[in-house]
Amino acid sequence: MNGGLRLPINLATRPLRNRRLFRAAVGIPVVLFLLFGGGAGVLLLHSTARLRADERTRAELERRIQSAGRERADKTGQSQTMRKRDSELVDVVNGVIVRKNFSWVGLFSRLEQALPPQCSIVSLSPLQLTETGLRVNMKVITPGLPGLLVLIENLTARGFKDVVLRDELTGGGRLICEIGFDYNGTL
């Protein structure tokens, strides 16, 4: 037994230690701390770079939005200026289109159907074409009041609106009357 393993007898002066266990117990958390710290550092750098890129993108988008707002305001101003400048021309063109699409034959055929046999139209004046219809003032000659009443009833029955007797004159045994009405025919 002289050459064998000798155990120290005085453990107080020289205690038995498992140094590998202690090194592993301290080393593993240190390595894990360094690994997680390094990963956190990489993530921090990556997120900082991404934040800067996002800030640059936000600033660019903000600039584009402001530019688009200024351009929209300019276009709105130009549109209003053109609308004011060209409103008369547009009204004239729209009036021409409305007059072209208006059924004059329908108006005159309805007037002819509404006219009693003894009555005749002397004049149609003025013809004011609106968006919803036509405002007409006409002078008619009737043999008397019954013919005039029949004419007004016939105009109302045939779809003429707001039939109004404006003026009435007698002369030569006949009534000369001015009648106004609205015709809402095919526009």
Backbone as a printed PyTorch tensor [residue, N CA C, xyz], in Angstrom:
tensor([[[   0.7790,   -1.1640,    0.0000],
         [   0.0000,    0.0000,    0.0000],
         [   0.8390,    1.2550,    0.0000]],

        [[   1.9710,    1.1180,   -0.1630],
         [   2.7950,    2.3050,   -0.1910],
         [   2.6180,    3.0980,   -1.4600]],

        [[   2.4070,    2.5150,   -2.5350],
         [   2.3280,    3.2480,   -3.7910],
         [   0.9020,    3.5370,   -4.2170]],

        [[  -0.0370,    3.3030,   -3.3910],
         [  -1.4400,    3.4900,   -3.7640],
         [  -1.9590,    4.9030,   -3.5180]],

        [[  -3.1210,    5.0400,   -3.6410],
         [  -3.8080,    6.3260,   -3.4910],
         [  -3.8740,    6.6700,   -2.0330]],

        [[  -3.4450,    7.8380,   -1.7790],
         [  -3.4260,    8.2680,   -0.4120],
         [  -4.4920,    9.3120,   -0.2000]],

        [[  -5.2560,    9.1360,    0.7880],
         [  -6.2960,   10.1050,    1.1160],
         [  -5.7670,   11.0050,    2.2060]],

        [[  -6.0040,   12.3090,    2.0440],
         [  -5.5450,   13.1940,    3.1110],
         [  -6.3970,   12.9910,    4.3380]],

        [[  -5.7700,   12.9110,    5.4170],
         [  -6.4560,   12.6350,    6.6470],
         [  -6.9460,   13.9070,    7.2880]],

        [[  -6.2230,   14.9940,    7.1680],
         [  -6.6380,   16.2430,    7.7780],
         [  -7.4280,   17.0280,    6.7380]],

        [[  -8.7310,   16.9040,    6.7530],
         [  -9.5730,   17.5700,    5.7650],
         [  -9.7770,   19.0340,    6.1110]],

        [[  -9.4540,   19.4430,    7.3080],
         [  -9.6400,   20.8290,    7.6940],
         [  -8.5850,   21.7110,    7.0500]],

        [[  -7.3760,   21.2540,    6.9300],
         [  -6.3340,   22.0560,    6.3090],
         [  -6.3570,   21.9390,    4.8070]],

        [[  -6.7930,   20.8350,    4.3390],
         [  -6.8570,   20.6010,    2.9080],
         [  -8.1650,   19.9350,    2.5780]],

        [[  -9.2220,   20.7380,    2.3610],
         [ -10.4950,   20.0720,    2.1090],
         [ -10.5610,   19.4700,    0.7120]],

        [[ -11.3830,   18.4720,    0.5630],
         [ -11.5640,   17.7930,   -0.7100],
         [ -12.5440,   18.5970,   -1.5540]],

        [[ -12.0930,   19.0240,   -2.7070],
         [ -12.9460,   19.8410,   -3.5760],
         [ -13.0050,   19.2190,   -4.9540]],

        [[ -14.1990,   19.3520,   -5.5510],
         [ -14.3690,   18.9230,   -6.9440],
         [ -14.3210,   20.1860,   -7.7920]],

        [[ -13.1340,   20.5300,   -8.2460],
         [ -12.9420,   21.7870,   -8.9470],
         [ -13.6630,   21.8140,  -10.2890]],

        [[ -13.7440,   20.7250,  -10.9720],
         [ -14.4570,   20.7060,  -12.2570],
         [ -15.9370,   20.9980,  -12.0840]],

        [[ -16.5070,   20.5000,  -11.0250],
         [ -17.9230,   20.7620,  -10.7680],
         [ -18.1490,   22.2440,  -10.5040]],

        [[ -17.2840,   22.8390,   -9.6900],
         [ -17.4270,   24.2640,   -9.3930],
         [ -17.1700,   25.1150,  -10.6400]],

        [[ -16.1580,   24.7300,  -11.4270],
         [ -15.8850,   25.4610,  -12.6630],
         [ -17.0680,   25.3420,  -13.6280]],

        [[ -17.6360,   24.1860,  -13.7160],
         [ -18.7950,   23.9890,  -14.6130],
         [ -20.0030,   24.7470,  -14.0810]],

        [[ -20.1980,   24.7230,  -12.7390],
         [ -21.3410,   25.4190,  -12.1480],
         [ -21.2300,   26.9210,  -12.3460]],

        [[ -20.0320,   27.4660,  -12.3380],
         [ -19.8460,   28.9040,  -12.5580],
         [ -19.6970,   29.1960,  -14.0500]],

        [[ -19.0430,   28.3760,  -14.7740],
         [ -18.7510,   28.6230,  -16.1970],
         [ -19.9890,   28.5770,  -17.0910]],

        [[ -20.8820,   27.6230,  -16.8510],
         [ -22.0810,   27.5010,  -17.7020],
         [ -22.9520,   28.7460,  -17.6040]],

        [[ -23.2730,   29.2650,  -16.4150],
         [ -24.0540,   30.5110,  -16.3780],
         [ -23.3260,   31.6990,  -17.0000]],

        [[ -22.0010,   31.7400,  -16.8280],
         [ -21.2440,   32.8480,  -17.4370],
         [ -21.3160,   32.7500,  -18.9530]],

        [[ -21.1330,   31.5650,  -19.4900],
         [ -21.2200,   31.3700,  -20.9450],
         [ -22.6340,   31.6860,  -21.4380]],

        [[ -23.6410,   31.2030,  -20.7160],
         [ -25.0230,   31.4970,  -21.1130],
         [ -25.2980,   32.9990,  -21.0350]],

        [[ -24.7750,   33.6530,  -19.9990],
         [ -24.9540,   35.0990,  -19.8690],
         [ -24.2960,   35.8200,  -21.0460]],

        [[ -23.0690,   35.3790,  -21.3850],
         [ -22.3760,   36.0080,  -22.5050],
         [ -23.1170,   35.7550,  -23.8270]],

        [[ -23.6230,   34.5300,  -24.0270],
         [ -24.3660,   34.2230,  -25.2540],
         [ -25.6490,   35.0480,  -25.3520]],

        [[ -26.4500,   35.0560,  -24.2630],
         [ -27.6900,   35.8300,  -24.2850],
         [ -27.4110,   37.3240,  -24.3770]],

        [[ -26.3700,   37.7820,  -23.6960],
         [ -25.9930,   39.2000,  -23.7930],
         [ -25.5770,   39.5670,  -25.2010]],

        [[ -24.8020,   38.6960,  -25.8420],
         [ -24.3960,   38.9330,  -27.2330],
         [ -25.5990,   38.9400,  -28.1640]],

        [[ -26.4940,   37.9850,  -27.9550],
         [ -27.7230,   37.9470,  -28.7750],
         [ -28.5670,   39.1910,  -28.5700]],

        [[ -28.6620,   39.6190,  -27.3140],
         [ -29.4330,   40.8270,  -27.0230],
         [ -28.7660,   42.0430,  -27.6660]],

        [[ -27.4280,   42.0680,  -27.6360],
         [ -26.7060,   43.1700,  -28.2730],
         [ -26.9400,   43.1960,  -29.7760]],

        [[ -26.8960,   42.0210,  -30.4100],
         [ -27.1590,   41.9420,  -31.8520],
         [ -28.5820,   42.3960,  -32.1490]],

        [[ -29.5450,   41.9370,  -31.3500],
         [ -30.9340,   42.3630,  -31.5550],
         [ -31.0850,   43.8650,  -31.3450]],

        [[ -30.3830,   44.4150,  -30.3550],
         [ -30.4280,   45.8450,  -30.1060],
         [ -29.8810,   46.6270,  -31.3020]],

        [[ -28.7390,   46.1900,  -31.8170],
         [ -28.1670,   46.8560,  -32.9930],
         [ -29.0910,   46.7420,  -34.1980]],

        [[ -29.6560,   45.5480,  -34.3950],
         [ -30.5660,   45.3230,  -35.5260],
         [ -31.8200,   46.1920,  -35.3940]],

        [[ -32.4040,   46.2440,  -34.2020],
         [ -33.6220,   47.0430,  -34.0220],
         [ -33.3210,   48.5350,  -34.1160]],

        [[ -32.1400,   48.9670,  -33.6710],
         [ -31.7530,   50.3680,  -33.8090],
         [ -31.6030,   50.7420,  -35.2820]],

        [[ -30.9670,   49.8650,  -36.0460],
         [ -30.8220,   50.1170,  -37.4840],
         [ -32.1960,   50.1370,  -38.1650]],

        [[ -33.0680,   49.2330,  -37.7760],
         [ -34.4170,   49.1850,  -38.3550],
         [ -35.2200,   50.4300,  -37.9700]],

        [[ -35.0510,   50.8970,  -36.7120],
         [ -35.7210,   52.1120,  -36.2620],
         [ -35.2730,   53.3140,  -37.0790]],

        [[ -33.9790,   53.4220,  -37.3420],
         [ -33.4770,   54.5200,  -38.1720],
         [ -34.0330,   54.4400,  -39.5910]],

        [[ -34.0760,   53.2260,  -40.1420],
         [ -34.6420,   53.0590,  -41.4860],
         [ -36.1240,   53.4180,  -41.5010]],

        [[ -36.8440,   53.0210,  -40.4490],
         [ -38.2700,   53.3620,  -40.3540],
         [ -38.4700,   54.8660,  -40.2230]],

        [[ -37.6030,   55.5230,  -39.4800],
         [ -37.6890,   56.9840,  -39.3380],
         [ -37.4420,   57.6670,  -40.6760]],

        [[ -36.4610,   57.1840,  -41.4330],
         [ -36.2100,   57.7570,  -42.7660],
         [ -37.4060,   57.5330,  -43.6830]],

        [[ -37.9940,   56.3350,  -43.6290],
         [ -39.1740,   56.0400,  -44.4520],
         [ -40.3550,   56.9080,  -44.0360]],

        [[ -40.5480,   57.0770,  -42.7220],
         [ -41.6340,   57.9230,  -42.2360],
         [ -41.4550,   59.3610,  -42.6890]],

        [[ -40.2200,   59.8610,  -42.6100],
         [ -39.9500,   61.2330,  -43.0470],
         [ -40.2110,   61.3800,  -44.5450]],

        [[ -39.8210,   60.3890,  -45.3180],
         [ -40.0690,   60.4300,  -46.7700],
         [ -41.5670,   60.3980,  -47.0710]],

        [[ -42.2930,   59.5240,  -46.3780],
         [ -43.7370,   59.4540,  -46.5870],
         [ -44.4240,   60.7440,  -46.1540]],

        [[ -43.9610,   61.3260,  -45.0630],
         [ -44.5150,   62.5990,  -44.5920],
         [ -44.2850,   63.6870,  -45.6370]],

        [[ -43.0940,   63.6990,  -46.2150],
         [ -42.7960,   64.6820,  -47.2590],
         [ -43.6820,   64.4720,  -48.4790]],

        [[ -43.8970,   63.2100,  -48.8620],
         [ -44.7600,   62.9100,  -50.0120],
         [ -46.2100,   63.3120,  -49.7360]],

        [[ -46.6770,   63.0650,  -48.5040],
         [ -48.0510,   63.4310,  -48.1450],
         [ -48.2270,   64.9440,  -48.2160]],

        [[ -47.2470,   65.6790,  -47.6940],
         [ -47.3240,   67.1370,  -47.7520],
         [ -47.2740,   67.6270,  -49.1920]],

        [[ -46.4370,   67.0010,  -49.9960],
         [ -46.3510,   67.3750,  -51.4150],
         [ -47.6710,   67.0910,  -52.1260]],

        [[ -48.2770,   65.9330,  -51.8280],
         [ -49.5650,   65.5920,  -52.4380],
         [ -50.6560,   66.5510,  -51.9690]],

        [[ -50.6170,   66.9580,  -50.7010],
         [ -51.5930,   67.9210,  -50.1930],
         [ -51.4570,   69.2690,  -50.8850]],

        [[ -50.2040,   69.7150,  -51.0600],
         [ -50.0020,   70.9820,  -51.7790],
         [ -50.4740,   70.8670,  -53.2260]],

        [[ -50.1790,   69.7370,  -53.8540],
         [ -50.6040,   69.5420,  -55.2460],
         [ -52.1240,   69.4910,  -55.3480]],

        [[ -52.7860,   68.8270,  -54.3950],
         [ -54.2460,   68.7710,  -54.4010],
         [ -54.8360,   70.1590,  -54.2100]],

        [[ -54.2450,   70.9490,  -53.3050],
         [ -54.7270,   72.3130,  -53.0920],
         [ -54.5390,   73.1490,  -54.3600]],

        [[ -53.4000,   72.9780,  -55.0360],
         [ -53.1810,   73.7010,  -56.2910],
         [ -54.2010,   73.2970,  -57.3440]],

        [[ -54.4440,   71.9970,  -57.4600],
         [ -55.4140,   71.5130,  -58.4580],
         [ -56.8230,   71.9880,  -58.1290]],

        [[ -57.1700,   72.0090,  -56.8360],
         [ -58.4850,   72.5000,  -56.4360],
         [ -58.6240,   73.9730,  -56.7920]],

        [[ -57.5850,   74.7430,  -56.5290],
         [ -57.6090,   76.1600,  -56.8890],
         [ -57.7250,   76.3630,  -58.3920]],

        [[ -56.9830,   75.5830,  -59.1580],
         [ -57.0740,   75.6730,  -60.6140],
         [ -58.4650,   75.2810,  -61.0920]],

        [[ -59.0240,   74.2460,  -60.4850],
         [ -60.3680,   73.8020,  -60.8630],
         [ -61.3960,   74.8860,  -60.5910]],

        [[ -61.3010,   75.5150,  -59.4260],
         [ -62.2540,   76.5880,  -59.1040],
         [ -62.0640,   77.7720,  -60.0330]],

        [[ -60.8250,   78.1060,  -60.3410],
         [ -60.5640,   79.2050,  -61.2690],
         [ -61.1410,   78.8990,  -62.6430]],

        [[ -60.9240,   77.6800,  -63.1070],
         [ -61.4660,   77.2890,  -64.4170],
         [ -62.9850,   77.2580,  -64.3840]],

        [[ -63.5550,   76.7990,  -63.2660],
         [ -65.0100,   76.7430,  -63.1460],
         [ -65.5980,   78.1570,  -63.2230]],

        [[ -64.9690,   79.1000,  -62.5250],
         [ -65.4490,   80.4870,  -62.5670],
         [ -65.2680,   81.0770,  -63.9560]],

        [[ -64.1140,   80.8110,  -64.5520],
         [ -63.8010,   81.3870,  -65.8560],
         [ -64.7020,   80.8230,  -66.9570]],

        [[ -64.9680,   79.5260,  -66.8910],
         [ -65.6960,   78.8720,  -67.9730],
         [ -67.1570,   78.6140,  -67.6620]],

        [[ -67.6720,   79.1580,  -66.5710],
         [ -69.0550,   78.8490,  -66.1880],
         [ -70.0550,   79.3380,  -67.2320]],

        [[ -69.8200,   80.5080,  -67.8120],
         [ -70.7400,   81.0080,  -68.8420],
         [ -70.7340,   80.1000,  -70.0630]],

        [[ -69.5490,   79.6870,  -70.4810],
         [ -69.4530,   78.8020,  -71.6390],
         [ -70.1380,   77.4670,  -71.3570]],

        [[ -69.9240,   76.9340,  -70.1650],
         [ -70.5570,   75.6630,  -69.8040],
         [ -72.0770,   75.8140,  -69.7730]],

        [[ -72.5710,   76.9360,  -69.2340],
         [ -74.0190,   77.1650,  -69.2090],
         [ -74.5840,   77.2610,  -70.6200]],

        [[ -73.8690,   77.9350,  -71.5050],
         [ -74.3320,   78.0540,  -72.8970],
         [ -74.3620,   76.6850,  -73.5640]],

        [[ -73.2970,   75.9170,  -73.3780],
         [ -73.2330,   74.5760,  -73.9940],
         [ -74.3230,   73.6780,  -73.4180]],

        [[ -74.5120,   73.7250,  -72.0920],
         [ -75.5750,   72.9180,  -71.4810],
         [ -76.9410,   73.3510,  -71.9920]],

        [[ -77.1410,   74.6580,  -72.1630],
         [ -78.4070,   75.1500,  -72.7120],
         [ -78.6430,   74.6460,  -74.1200]],

        [[ -77.5870,   74.6310,  -74.9300],
         [ -77.7100,   74.1150,  -76.3020],
         [ -78.0540,   72.6370,  -76.2780]],

        [[ -77.4150,   71.8970,  -75.3940],
         [ -77.6950,   70.4540,  -75.3000],
         [ -79.1370,   70.2250,  -74.8560]],

        [[ -79.5750,   70.9880,  -73.8550],
         [ -80.9520,   70.8300,  -73.3700],
         [ -81.9380,   71.1890,  -74.4680]],

        [[ -81.6870,   72.2760,  -75.1900],
         [ -82.5940,   72.6620,  -76.2810],
         [ -82.6120,   71.6280,  -77.3810]],

        [[ -81.4720,   71.0070,  -77.6430],
         [ -81.4170,   69.9930,  -78.6870],
         [ -82.2150,   68.7490,  -78.2810]],

        [[ -82.1620,   68.4110,  -76.9990],
         [ -82.8540,   67.2130,  -76.5220],
         [ -84.3260,   67.4650,  -76.1980]],

        [[ -84.7560,   68.7040,  -76.1980],
         [ -86.1310,   69.0290,  -75.8470],
         [ -87.0600,   68.6570,  -77.0050]],

        [[ -88.2110,   68.0690,  -76.6700],
         [ -89.1790,   67.6490,  -77.6950],
         [ -90.1530,   68.7910,  -77.9760]],

        [[ -89.8050,   69.5920,  -78.9910],
         [ -90.6730,   70.6960,  -79.3730],
         [ -91.9510,   70.1680,  -80.0120]],

        [[ -91.8490,   69.0640,  -80.7250],
         [ -93.0290,   68.4710,  -81.3620],
         [ -94.0180,   68.0340,  -80.2920]],

        [[ -93.5230,   67.4560,  -79.2000],
         [ -94.4000,   67.0440,  -78.1080],
         [ -95.1200,   68.2310,  -77.4860]],

        [[ -94.4150,   69.3380,  -77.2980],
         [ -95.0400,   70.5380,  -76.7410],
         [ -96.1530,   71.0480,  -77.6460]],

        [[ -95.8580,   71.2090,  -78.9280],
         [ -96.8510,   71.7760,  -79.8330],
         [ -98.0290,   70.8250,  -80.0760]],

        [[ -97.7740,   69.5100,  -80.0600],
         [ -98.8970,   68.5770,  -80.2260],
         [ -99.8080,   68.6070,  -78.9990]],

        [[ -99.2370,   68.7310,  -77.7980],
         [-100.0730,   68.8450,  -76.5930],
         [-100.8500,   70.1580,  -76.5750]],

        [[-100.2000,   71.2310,  -77.0200],
         [-100.9210,   72.5120,  -77.1090],
         [-102.0760,   72.4160,  -78.1060]],

        [[-101.8260,   71.7650,  -79.2060],
         [-102.8730,   71.6230,  -80.2220],
         [-104.0320,   70.7790,  -79.6930]],

        [[-103.7210,   69.7310,  -78.9170],
         [-104.7780,   68.9010,  -78.3460],
         [-105.5690,   69.6570,  -77.2830]],

        [[-104.9010,   70.5520,  -76.5560],
         [-105.5780,   71.2920,  -75.4880],
         [-106.4120,   72.4590,  -76.0190]],

        [[-106.1530,   72.9130,  -77.2230],
         [-106.8110,   74.0990,  -77.7690],
         [-108.2370,   73.7710,  -78.2040]],

        [[-109.2340,   74.4920,  -77.6650],
         [-110.6160,   74.2740,  -78.1090],
         [-110.7840,   74.7220,  -79.5730]],

        [[-111.8560,   74.3080,  -80.2390],
         [-112.0190,   74.5800,  -81.6730],
         [-112.0880,   76.0710,  -82.0140]],

        [[-112.6910,   76.9040,  -81.2000],
         [-112.8640,   78.3130,  -81.5310],
         [-111.6700,   79.1720,  -81.0900]],

        [[-110.6890,   78.5930,  -80.4260],
         [-109.5490,   79.3430,  -79.8980],
         [-108.3580,   79.2120,  -80.8370]],

        [[-107.4920,   80.2350,  -80.7950],
         [-106.2540,   80.1750,  -81.5790],
         [-105.1310,   80.8510,  -80.7960]],

        [[-103.9280,   80.3530,  -81.0170],
         [-102.7490,   80.9040,  -80.3470],
         [-102.2030,   82.0230,  -81.2140]],

        [[-102.0040,   83.1960,  -80.5950],
         [-101.4860,   84.3390,  -81.3220],
         [ -99.9580,   84.3740,  -81.2300]],

        [[ -99.4230,   84.1430,  -80.0240],
         [ -97.9600,   84.1810,  -79.8700],
         [ -97.5400,   83.3300,  -78.6880]],

        [[ -96.3130,   82.8490,  -78.7700],
         [ -95.6490,   82.1720,  -77.6610],
         [ -94.4230,   83.0180,  -77.3060]],

        [[ -94.4190,   83.5810,  -76.1160],
         [ -93.2830,   84.4220,  -75.7400],
         [ -93.1550,   84.4920,  -74.2340]],

        [[ -92.0640,   84.6890,  -73.6620],
         [ -90.7800,   84.1320,  -74.0940],
         [ -90.7000,   82.6590,  -73.7230]],

        [[ -89.8910,   81.9530,  -74.3800],
         [ -89.6820,   80.5360,  -74.0610],
         [ -88.4320,   80.4550,  -73.1900]],

        [[ -88.5980,   80.1180,  -71.9350],
         [ -87.4750,   79.9970,  -71.0010],
         [ -87.2740,   78.5290,  -70.6820]],

        [[ -86.1830,   77.9900,  -71.1880],
         [ -85.8830,   76.5840,  -70.9660],
         [ -85.0800,   76.4550,  -69.6760]],

        [[ -85.5740,   75.6560,  -68.7320],
         [ -84.8660,   75.4050,  -67.4770],
         [ -84.4670,   73.9420,  -67.4340]],

        [[ -83.8380,   73.5420,  -66.3240],
         [ -83.4070,   72.1500,  -66.1950],
         [ -84.5870,   71.1930,  -66.0900]],

        [[ -85.6830,   71.6460,  -65.5110],
         [ -86.8090,   70.7490,  -65.2800],
         [ -87.8970,   70.8740,  -66.3230]],

        [[ -87.8780,   71.8940,  -67.1140],
         [ -88.9460,   72.0370,  -68.1020],
         [ -88.8470,   73.3480,  -68.8420]],

        [[ -89.9980,   73.8090,  -69.2870],
         [ -90.0730,   75.0000,  -70.1150],
         [ -91.1280,   75.9230,  -69.5500]],

        [[ -90.7660,   77.1810,  -69.3710],
         [ -91.7230,   78.1980,  -68.9130],
         [ -92.2220,   78.9210,  -70.1520]],

        [[ -93.5400,   78.9120,  -70.3440],
         [ -94.1470,   79.4590,  -71.5650],
         [ -95.1730,   80.5240,  -71.1960]],

        [[ -95.1270,   81.6270,  -71.9210],
         [ -96.1830,   82.6320,  -71.8840],
         [ -96.7590,   82.6830,  -73.2880]],

        [[ -98.0800,   82.5790,  -73.3820],
         [ -98.6940,   82.6210,  -74.7050],
         [ -99.9350,   83.4980,  -74.6840]],

        [[-100.2130,   84.0780,  -75.8430],
         [-101.4390,   84.8650,  -76.0060],
         [-102.3740,   84.0540,  -76.8710]],

        [[-103.6320,   83.9910,  -76.4260],
         [-104.6610,   83.2610,  -77.1750],
         [-105.8680,   84.1670,  -77.3830]],

        [[-106.5780,   83.8840,  -78.4600],
         [-107.8350,   84.5780,  -78.7350],
         [-108.9420,   83.5440,  -78.5920]],

        [[-109.9180,   83.8700,  -77.7440],
         [-111.0540,   82.9830,  -77.5220],
         [-112.3410,   83.7600,  -77.7760]],

        [[-113.4130,   83.0540,  -78.1640],
         [-114.6730,   83.7540,  -78.4230],
         [-115.3360,   84.2490,  -77.1440]],

        [[-114.9670,   83.7070,  -75.9910],
         [-115.5900,   84.1430,  -74.7380],
         [-114.9740,   83.4270,  -73.5630]],

        [[-115.5460,   83.6770,  -72.4070],
         [-115.0410,   83.1100,  -71.1610],
         [-115.1580,   81.5820,  -71.1180]],

        [[-116.2410,   80.9590,  -71.6280],
         [-116.2960,   79.4860,  -71.5840],
         [-115.1610,   78.8330,  -72.3630]],

        [[-114.7960,   79.3920,  -73.5120],
         [-113.6770,   78.8310,  -74.2870],
         [-112.3660,   78.9490,  -73.5400]],

        [[-112.2010,   80.0790,  -72.8250],
         [-110.9880,   80.2810,  -72.0320],
         [-110.9130,   79.2640,  -70.8860]],

        [[-112.0360,   79.0220,  -70.2090],
         [-112.0490,   78.0510,  -69.1170],
         [-111.7700,   76.6440,  -69.6260]],

        [[-112.3320,   76.3020,  -70.7840],
         [-112.0710,   74.9850,  -71.3700],
         [-110.5840,   74.8510,  -71.7040]],

        [[-109.9780,   75.9240,  -72.2410],
         [-108.5560,   75.8880,  -72.5740],
         [-107.7060,   75.6710,  -71.3130]],

        [[-108.0230,   76.3800,  -70.2490],
         [-107.2550,   76.2300,  -68.9990],
         [-107.4170,   74.8160,  -68.4360]],

        [[-108.6350,   74.2780,  -68.4640],
         [-108.8600,   72.9100,  -67.9890],
         [-108.1100,   71.9030,  -68.8460]],

        [[-108.1170,   72.0860,  -70.1700],
         [-107.4110,   71.1690,  -71.0740],
         [-105.8960,   71.2260,  -70.8480]],

        [[-105.3670,   72.4400,  -70.6160],
         [-103.9270,   72.5560,  -70.3510],
         [-103.5600,   71.8140,  -69.0710]],

        [[-104.3680,   71.9790,  -68.0450],
         [-104.0980,   71.2940,  -66.7710],
         [-104.2200,   69.7760,  -66.9360]],

        [[-105.2000,   69.3270,  -67.7030],
         [-105.4130,   67.8910,  -67.9080],
         [-104.2890,   67.2540,  -68.7190]],

        [[-103.6190,   67.9980,  -69.5640],
         [-102.5750,   67.4530,  -70.4350],
         [-101.1700,   67.5550,  -69.8130]],

        [[-101.0820,   67.8930,  -68.5460],
         [ -99.7870,   67.8550,  -67.8600],
         [ -99.0750,   69.1860,  -67.7670]],

        [[ -99.7110,   70.2600,  -68.1710],
         [ -99.0900,   71.5710,  -67.9980],
         [ -99.2760,   72.0000,  -66.5470]],

        [[ -98.2170,   72.5110,  -65.9280],
         [ -98.2410,   72.8660,  -64.5050],
         [ -98.3120,   74.3810,  -64.3380]],

        [[ -98.8230,   74.8060,  -63.2010],
         [ -98.8750,   76.2230,  -62.8170],
         [ -99.4950,   77.0950,  -63.9020]],

        [[-100.6510,   76.6900,  -64.3940],
         [-101.3500,   77.4730,  -65.4200],
         [-101.9130,   78.7250,  -64.7480]],

        [[-101.5080,   79.9010,  -65.2710],
         [-101.8780,   81.1760,  -64.6590],
         [-102.3890,   82.1050,  -65.7660]],

        [[-103.5220,   82.7430,  -65.4960],
         [-104.0510,   83.7610,  -66.4090],
         [-103.3980,   85.0760,  -66.0190]],

        [[-102.5870,   85.6420,  -66.9110],
         [-101.8090,   86.8310,  -66.5800],
         [-102.5270,   88.1250,  -66.9670]],

        [[-103.1600,   88.1140,  -68.1140],
         [-103.7820,   89.3540,  -68.5930],
         [-104.9870,   88.9850,  -69.4460]],

        [[-105.9870,   89.8600,  -69.4640],
         [-107.2150,   89.5990,  -70.2180],
         [-107.6930,   90.9250,  -70.8060]],

        [[-107.8830,   90.9400,  -72.1050],
         [-108.3880,   92.1270,  -72.8140],
         [-109.5790,   91.7000,  -73.6710]],

        [[-110.5090,   92.5900,  -73.8310],
         [-111.6270,   92.3170,  -74.7370],
         [-111.4910,   93.2400,  -75.9280]],

        [[-111.8240,   92.7090,  -77.0770],
         [-111.7590,   93.5230,  -78.2820],
         [-112.3770,   92.7810,  -79.4420]],

        [[-113.2930,   93.4460,  -80.1450],
         [-113.9230,   92.8470,  -81.3140],
         [-114.7540,   91.6390,  -80.9710]],

        [[-115.3350,   91.5820,  -79.7870],
         [-116.1810,   90.4640,  -79.3920],
         [-115.3980,   89.2280,  -78.9900]],

        [[-114.1360,   89.3740,  -78.8680],
         [-113.2960,   88.2310,  -78.4650],
         [-112.4560,   88.6120,  -77.2580]],

        [[-112.0050,   87.5600,  -76.5450],
         [-111.0880,   87.7650,  -75.4190],
         [-109.6550,   87.4890,  -75.8890]],

        [[-108.7710,   88.4200,  -75.5840],
         [-107.3380,   88.2010,  -75.8310],
         [-106.7060,   88.0120,  -74.4600]],

        [[-106.1840,   86.8250,  -74.2200],
         [-105.6820,   86.4750,  -72.8950],
         [-104.2130,   86.0650,  -72.9850]],

        [[-103.4890,   86.4330,  -71.9480],
         [-102.1010,   85.9710,  -71.8090],
         [-102.0870,   84.9240,  -70.7030]],

        [[-101.5820,   83.7300,  -71.0450],
         [-101.5700,   82.5780,  -70.1200],
         [-100.1220,   82.1250,  -69.9560]],

        [[ -99.7280,   81.8680,  -68.7230],
         [ -98.3950,   81.3310,  -68.4370],
         [ -98.5230,   79.9490,  -67.8340]],

        [[ -97.5770,   79.0960,  -68.1750],
         [ -97.5760,   77.7190,  -67.6360],
         [ -96.1870,   77.1230,  -67.7530]],

        [[ -96.0010,   76.0250,  -67.0280],
         [ -94.7600,   75.2500,  -67.1060],
         [ -95.0670,   73.9490,  -67.8050]],

        [[ -94.1960,   73.6010,  -68.7390],
         [ -94.3270,   72.3420,  -69.4540],
         [ -93.1450,   71.4570,  -69.0580]],

        [[ -93.4370,   70.3520,  -68.3950],
         [ -92.3920,   69.3960,  -67.9940],
         [ -92.4300,   68.2050,  -68.9110]],

        [[ -92.0570,   68.4430,  -70.1410],
         [ -92.0700,   67.3670,  -71.1490],
         [ -90.7900,   66.5700,  -71.1010]],

        [[ -90.4920,   65.9280,  -72.1850],
         [ -89.3000,   65.0990,  -72.2790],
         [ -88.0890,   65.9940,  -72.4660]],

        [[ -87.2000,   65.9500,  -71.4910],
         [ -85.9540,   66.7260,  -71.6160],
         [ -84.7990,   65.7860,  -71.8380]]])
